Amino acid sequence: GIQVEQSPPDLILQEGANSTLRCNFSDSVNNLQWFHQNPWGQLINLFYIPSGTKQNGRLSATTVATERYSLLYISSSQTTDSGVYFCAVGQGTGNQFYFGTGTSLTVIP
Amino acid sequence: NAGVMQNPRHLVRRRGQEARLRCSPMKGHSHVYWYRQLPEEGLKFMVYLQKENIIDESGMPKERFSAEFPKEGPSILRIQQVVRGDSAAYFCASSPPGTVGNTIYFGEGSWLTVV
């Protein structure tokens, strides 16, 4: 299956700081999504972004499919942004995803 | 519109017992996926089902694990003769019918602990 690597594995930020999370994948994909897993374990969709750029409030994401990577930008971070951010990619006819091991983000006040 | 509903949220089983995890997809969604998350790891795909059909079970262990999505009622993930290594969070996701690339929505997970 596809290999998905995320970096950095851990990140500690002061509230208000900006950050960039990276996702590299080893093969062409037709689906890519970013998820946030909060400290209670819930998985929240952030972006469906197999290519291009999207923005939603303080978050934005860019996927360069030809170079097999995606970036998630978090601006003006808040303590509620803490949790694990997963990149998930798919290439099949359904929505079977391969997940990265995540970036664990801690935002301190 | 209720989200993906999973139950139980937490389940404790002794080694050798059976665990049954249930998932009701979002209204209008006919595709269901099960994923497993071991501690400190990402999610691993297990199985993809549509009503009364298993579409892809490439991620399911060959023994003790089975899944179904009947015409009526929730999808069930069944683990027979549980072992300590089955302790994990099991997430169900659903997506609407149609072409590839639909956003999937996850339930809140079922945490299985085998003692």
Tab-separated table of C-alpha atoms in Angstrom:
chain	number	residue	atom	x	y	z
A	1	GLY	CA	0.000	0.000	0.000
A	2	ILE	CA	0.850	3.663	-0.104
A	3	GLN	CA	3.334	4.975	2.433
A	4	VAL	CA	2.258	8.183	4.152
A	5	GLU	CA	4.768	10.155	6.169
A	6	GLN	CA	3.914	13.147	8.294
A	7	SER	CA	6.234	15.684	9.815
A	8	PRO	CA	6.997	16.824	12.364
A	9	PRO	CA	5.803	14.006	14.628
A	10	ASP	CA	5.424	16.371	17.572
A	11	LEU	CA	5.018	20.117	17.779
A	12	ILE	CA	4.651	22.483	20.719
A	13	LEU	CA	3.490	26.008	19.999
A	14	GLN	CA	2.835	29.121	21.980
A	15	GLU	CA	-0.708	30.374	21.538
A	16	GLY	CA	-0.842	32.755	18.598
A	17	ALA	CA	2.003	31.143	16.658
A	18	ASN	CA	1.730	29.758	13.132
A	19	SER	CA	2.713	26.305	11.950
A	20	THR	CA	2.999	24.130	8.858
A	21	LEU	CA	2.390	20.395	8.903
A	22	ARG	CA	3.580	18.251	6.032
A	23	CYS	CA	2.317	15.016	4.494
A	24	ASN	CA	4.340	13.078	1.914
A	25	PHE	CA	2.903	10.084	0.094
A	26	SER	CA	4.579	7.483	-2.031
A	27	ASP	CA	2.170	7.049	-4.948
A	28	SER	CA	-0.415	8.943	-6.943
A	29	VAL	CA	-3.715	9.379	-5.143
A	30	ASN	CA	-7.232	10.409	-6.043
A	31	ASN	CA	-8.294	11.327	-2.548
A	32	LEU	CA	-6.601	13.167	0.288
A	33	GLN	CA	-8.136	14.411	3.493
A	34	TRP	CA	-6.848	16.085	6.638
A	35	PHE	CA	-8.366	15.183	9.989
A	36	HIS	CA	-7.986	16.527	13.500
A	37	GLN	CA	-8.273	14.059	16.357
A	38	ASN	CA	-9.057	16.005	19.499
A	39	PRO	CA	-7.918	14.949	22.980
A	40	TRP	CA	-11.209	13.072	23.422
A	41	GLY	CA	-10.505	10.917	20.394
A	42	GLN	CA	-13.007	12.439	17.987
A	43	LEU	CA	-11.948	12.658	14.354
A	44	ILE	CA	-12.995	15.858	12.667
A	45	ASN	CA	-12.783	16.435	8.920
A	46	LEU	CA	-10.725	19.475	8.102
A	47	PHE	CA	-10.230	19.347	4.343
A	48	TYR	CA	-10.940	17.157	1.367
A	49	ILE	CA	-8.072	18.243	-0.861
A	50	PRO	CA	-6.694	15.857	-3.507
A	51	SER	CA	-5.193	18.878	-5.247
A	52	GLY	CA	-5.089	22.642	-5.058
A	53	THR	CA	-5.558	24.989	-2.112
A	54	LYS	CA	-8.420	25.520	0.299
A	55	GLN	CA	-8.933	27.789	3.271
A	56	ASN	CA	-11.284	27.567	6.211
A	57	GLY	CA	-10.815	30.285	8.803
A	58	ARG	CA	-7.384	29.986	10.412
A	59	LEU	CA	-6.668	26.754	8.588
A	60	SER	CA	-5.612	26.265	5.019
A	61	ALA	CA	-4.259	23.339	3.034
A	62	THR	CA	-2.385	22.853	-0.193
A	63	THR	CA	-1.818	19.631	-2.087
A	64	VAL	CA	0.691	19.345	-4.913
A	65	ALA	CA	-0.368	16.001	-6.312
A	66	THR	CA	2.375	15.835	-8.948
A	67	GLU	CA	5.013	16.123	-6.216
A	68	ARG	CA	3.111	13.893	-3.801
A	69	TYR	CA	2.803	16.132	-0.794
A	70	SER	CA	0.268	18.165	1.086
A	71	LEU	CA	0.661	20.952	3.629
A	72	LEU	CA	-1.654	22.054	6.402
A	73	TYR	CA	-1.227	25.583	7.696
A	74	ILE	CA	-2.476	26.663	11.087
A	75	SER	CA	-2.345	30.373	11.804
A	76	SER	CA	-2.810	32.166	15.123
A	77	SER	CA	-2.972	28.838	16.936
A	78	GLN	CA	-5.297	28.394	19.898
A	79	THR	CA	-5.271	25.876	22.727
A	80	THR	CA	-8.300	24.187	21.162
A	81	ASP	CA	-6.125	23.324	18.159
A	82	SER	CA	-4.276	20.798	20.306
A	83	GLY	CA	-4.566	17.181	19.277
A	84	VAL	CA	-3.273	14.948	16.512
A	85	TYR	CA	-3.486	15.920	12.867
A	86	PHE	CA	-3.746	13.086	10.379
A	87	CYS	CA	-3.289	13.086	6.666
A	88	ALA	CA	-5.129	10.274	4.875
A	89	VAL	CA	-4.813	9.325	1.216
A	90	GLY	CA	-6.717	6.999	-1.052
A	91	GLN	CA	-6.345	5.681	-4.559
A	92	GLY	CA	-9.075	3.110	-4.911
A	93	THR	CA	-12.629	3.212	-6.110
A	94	GLY	CA	-13.988	3.634	-2.613
A	95	ASN	CA	-12.817	5.659	0.329
A	96	GLN	CA	-10.317	3.245	1.808
A	97	PHE	CA	-7.676	5.498	3.258
A	98	TYR	CA	-4.073	5.084	4.246
A	99	PHE	CA	-3.326	7.213	7.278
A	100	GLY	CA	-0.068	8.771	8.305
A	101	THR	CA	1.115	8.415	11.887
A	102	GLY	CA	0.061	11.961	12.610
A	103	THR	CA	1.495	15.175	13.998
A	104	SER	CA	0.792	15.661	17.683
A	105	LEU	CA	0.238	19.369	18.327
A	106	THR	CA	0.212	20.979	21.757
A	107	VAL	CA	-0.650	24.661	21.989
A	108	ILE	CA	0.256	26.234	25.297
A	109	PRO	CA	-1.261	29.466	26.608
B	1	ASN	CA	-28.912	15.134	10.674
B	2	ALA	CA	-27.290	12.815	13.165
B	3	GLY	CA	-23.693	11.898	12.566
B	4	VAL	CA	-22.189	8.433	12.440
B	5	MET	CA	-23.314	6.636	15.583
B	6	GLN	CA	-21.188	3.988	17.207
B	7	ASN	CA	-21.890	1.886	20.242
B	8	PRO	CA	-20.779	0.947	22.695
B	9	ARG	CA	-18.289	3.762	23.256
B	10	HIS	CA	-16.318	1.629	25.667
B	11	LEU	CA	-16.272	-2.134	25.954
B	12	VAL	CA	-14.305	-4.374	28.276
B	13	ARG	CA	-13.968	-8.040	27.451
B	14	ARG	CA	-12.021	-10.897	28.987
B	15	ARG	CA	-9.700	-12.889	26.797
B	16	GLY	CA	-11.669	-15.451	24.810
B	17	GLN	CA	-14.957	-13.549	24.824
B	18	GLU	CA	-16.652	-12.012	21.813
B	19	ALA	CA	-16.877	-8.296	21.076
B	20	ARG	CA	-19.572	-6.766	18.885
B	21	LEU	CA	-19.293	-3.184	17.768
B	22	ARG	CA	-22.149	-1.414	16.021
B	23	CYS	CA	-22.204	1.455	13.593
B	24	SER	CA	-25.127	3.378	12.130
B	25	PRO	CA	-24.033	5.540	9.186
B	26	MET	CA	-25.172	9.069	8.576
B	27	LYS	CA	-28.585	9.401	6.984
B	28	GLY	CA	-28.323	8.923	3.243
B	29	HIS	CA	-24.932	7.214	3.443
B	30	SER	CA	-24.725	3.713	2.049
B	31	HIS	CA	-20.977	3.105	2.368
B	32	VAL	CA	-19.445	2.063	5.670
B	33	TYR	CA	-15.782	1.679	6.605
B	34	TRP	CA	-14.153	0.254	9.703
B	35	TYR	CA	-10.741	1.385	10.908
B	36	ARG	CA	-8.644	0.344	13.867
B	37	GLN	CA	-6.365	2.622	15.843
B	38	LEU	CA	-3.789	1.044	18.104
B	39	PRO	CA	-2.347	3.207	20.900
B	40	GLU	CA	-0.021	5.944	19.623
B	41	GLU	CA	-0.629	4.981	15.995
B	42	GLY	CA	-2.627	6.184	13.020
B	43	LEU	CA	-5.772	4.510	11.795
B	44	LYS	CA	-5.542	1.332	9.746
B	45	PHE	CA	-8.215	0.434	7.215
B	46	MET	CA	-9.994	-2.821	7.923
B	47	VAL	CA	-13.061	-3.237	5.727
B	48	TYR	CA	-15.353	-1.395	3.331
B	49	LEU	CA	-18.993	-2.414	3.074
B	50	GLN	CA	-22.110	-1.439	1.233
B	51	LYS	CA	-25.542	-2.765	2.097
B	52	GLU	CA	-25.343	-6.581	2.125
B	53	ASN	CA	-21.953	-6.537	0.391
B	54	ILE	CA	-18.348	-6.608	1.496
B	55	ILE	CA	-16.496	-4.517	-1.072
B	56	ASP	CA	-12.949	-4.624	0.309
B	57	GLU	CA	-11.787	-6.575	3.344
B	58	SER	CA	-8.091	-6.395	2.580
B	59	GLY	CA	-7.321	-4.900	5.982
B	60	MET	CA	-9.204	-7.437	8.057
B	61	PRO	CA	-7.260	-10.061	10.017
B	62	LYS	CA	-7.906	-13.450	8.461
B	63	GLU	CA	-9.186	-15.042	11.628
B	64	ARG	CA	-11.624	-14.060	14.379
B	65	PHE	CA	-12.741	-10.816	12.705
B	66	SER	CA	-15.859	-10.407	10.599
B	67	ALA	CA	-18.052	-7.536	9.468
B	68	GLU	CA	-21.494	-7.163	8.003
B	69	PHE	CA	-23.817	-4.410	6.887
B	70	PRO	CA	-27.296	-5.916	6.585
B	71	LYS	CA	-30.165	-4.542	4.569
B	72	GLU	CA	-31.754	-3.322	7.774
B	73	GLY	CA	-29.939	-2.180	10.862
B	74	PRO	CA	-26.424	-1.097	11.710
B	75	SER	CA	-23.119	-2.423	10.500
B	76	ILE	CA	-21.531	-4.875	12.938
B	77	LEU	CA	-17.843	-5.552	13.496
B	78	ARG	CA	-17.464	-8.838	15.331
B	79	ILE	CA	-14.317	-10.040	17.035
B	80	GLN	CA	-14.382	-13.602	18.321
B	81	GLN	CA	-12.138	-14.995	21.042
B	82	VAL	CA	-10.571	-11.622	21.774
B	83	VAL	CA	-6.914	-11.368	22.773
B	84	ARG	CA	-5.043	-8.543	24.480
B	85	GLY	CA	-3.680	-7.353	21.140
B	86	ASP	CA	-7.226	-6.552	19.997
B	87	SER	CA	-7.360	-3.707	22.516
B	88	ALA	CA	-7.735	-0.619	20.372
B	89	ALA	CA	-10.108	2.082	19.260
B	90	TYR	CA	-12.366	0.972	16.425
B	91	PHE	CA	-13.704	3.748	14.235
B	92	CYS	CA	-16.534	3.516	11.782
B	93	ALA	CA	-16.908	5.982	8.930
B	94	SER	CA	-19.558	6.490	6.296
B	95	SER	CA	-19.844	8.236	2.966
B	96	PRO	CA	-22.653	8.871	0.519
B	97	PRO	CA	-23.143	6.772	-2.603
B	98	GLY	CA	-21.510	7.927	-5.775
B	99	THR	CA	-18.077	8.315	-7.188
B	100	VAL	CA	-14.771	8.123	-5.438
B	101	GLY	CA	-13.644	11.171	-3.598
B	102	ASN	CA	-16.518	11.732	-1.291
B	103	THR	CA	-15.673	13.061	2.095
B	104	ILE	CA	-16.004	10.442	4.796
B	105	TYR	CA	-17.311	11.127	8.258
B	106	PHE	CA	-16.145	9.282	11.317
B	107	GLY	CA	-18.041	8.201	14.366
B	108	GLU	CA	-16.672	8.827	17.841
B	109	GLY	CA	-15.131	5.379	18.057
B	110	SER	CA	-15.530	2.323	20.206
B	111	TRP	CA	-12.720	1.663	22.690
B	112	LEU	CA	-12.194	-2.043	23.275
B	113	THR	CA	-10.153	-3.164	26.252
B	114	VAL	CA	-9.310	-6.833	26.618
B	115	VAL	CA	-8.337	-7.900	30.126
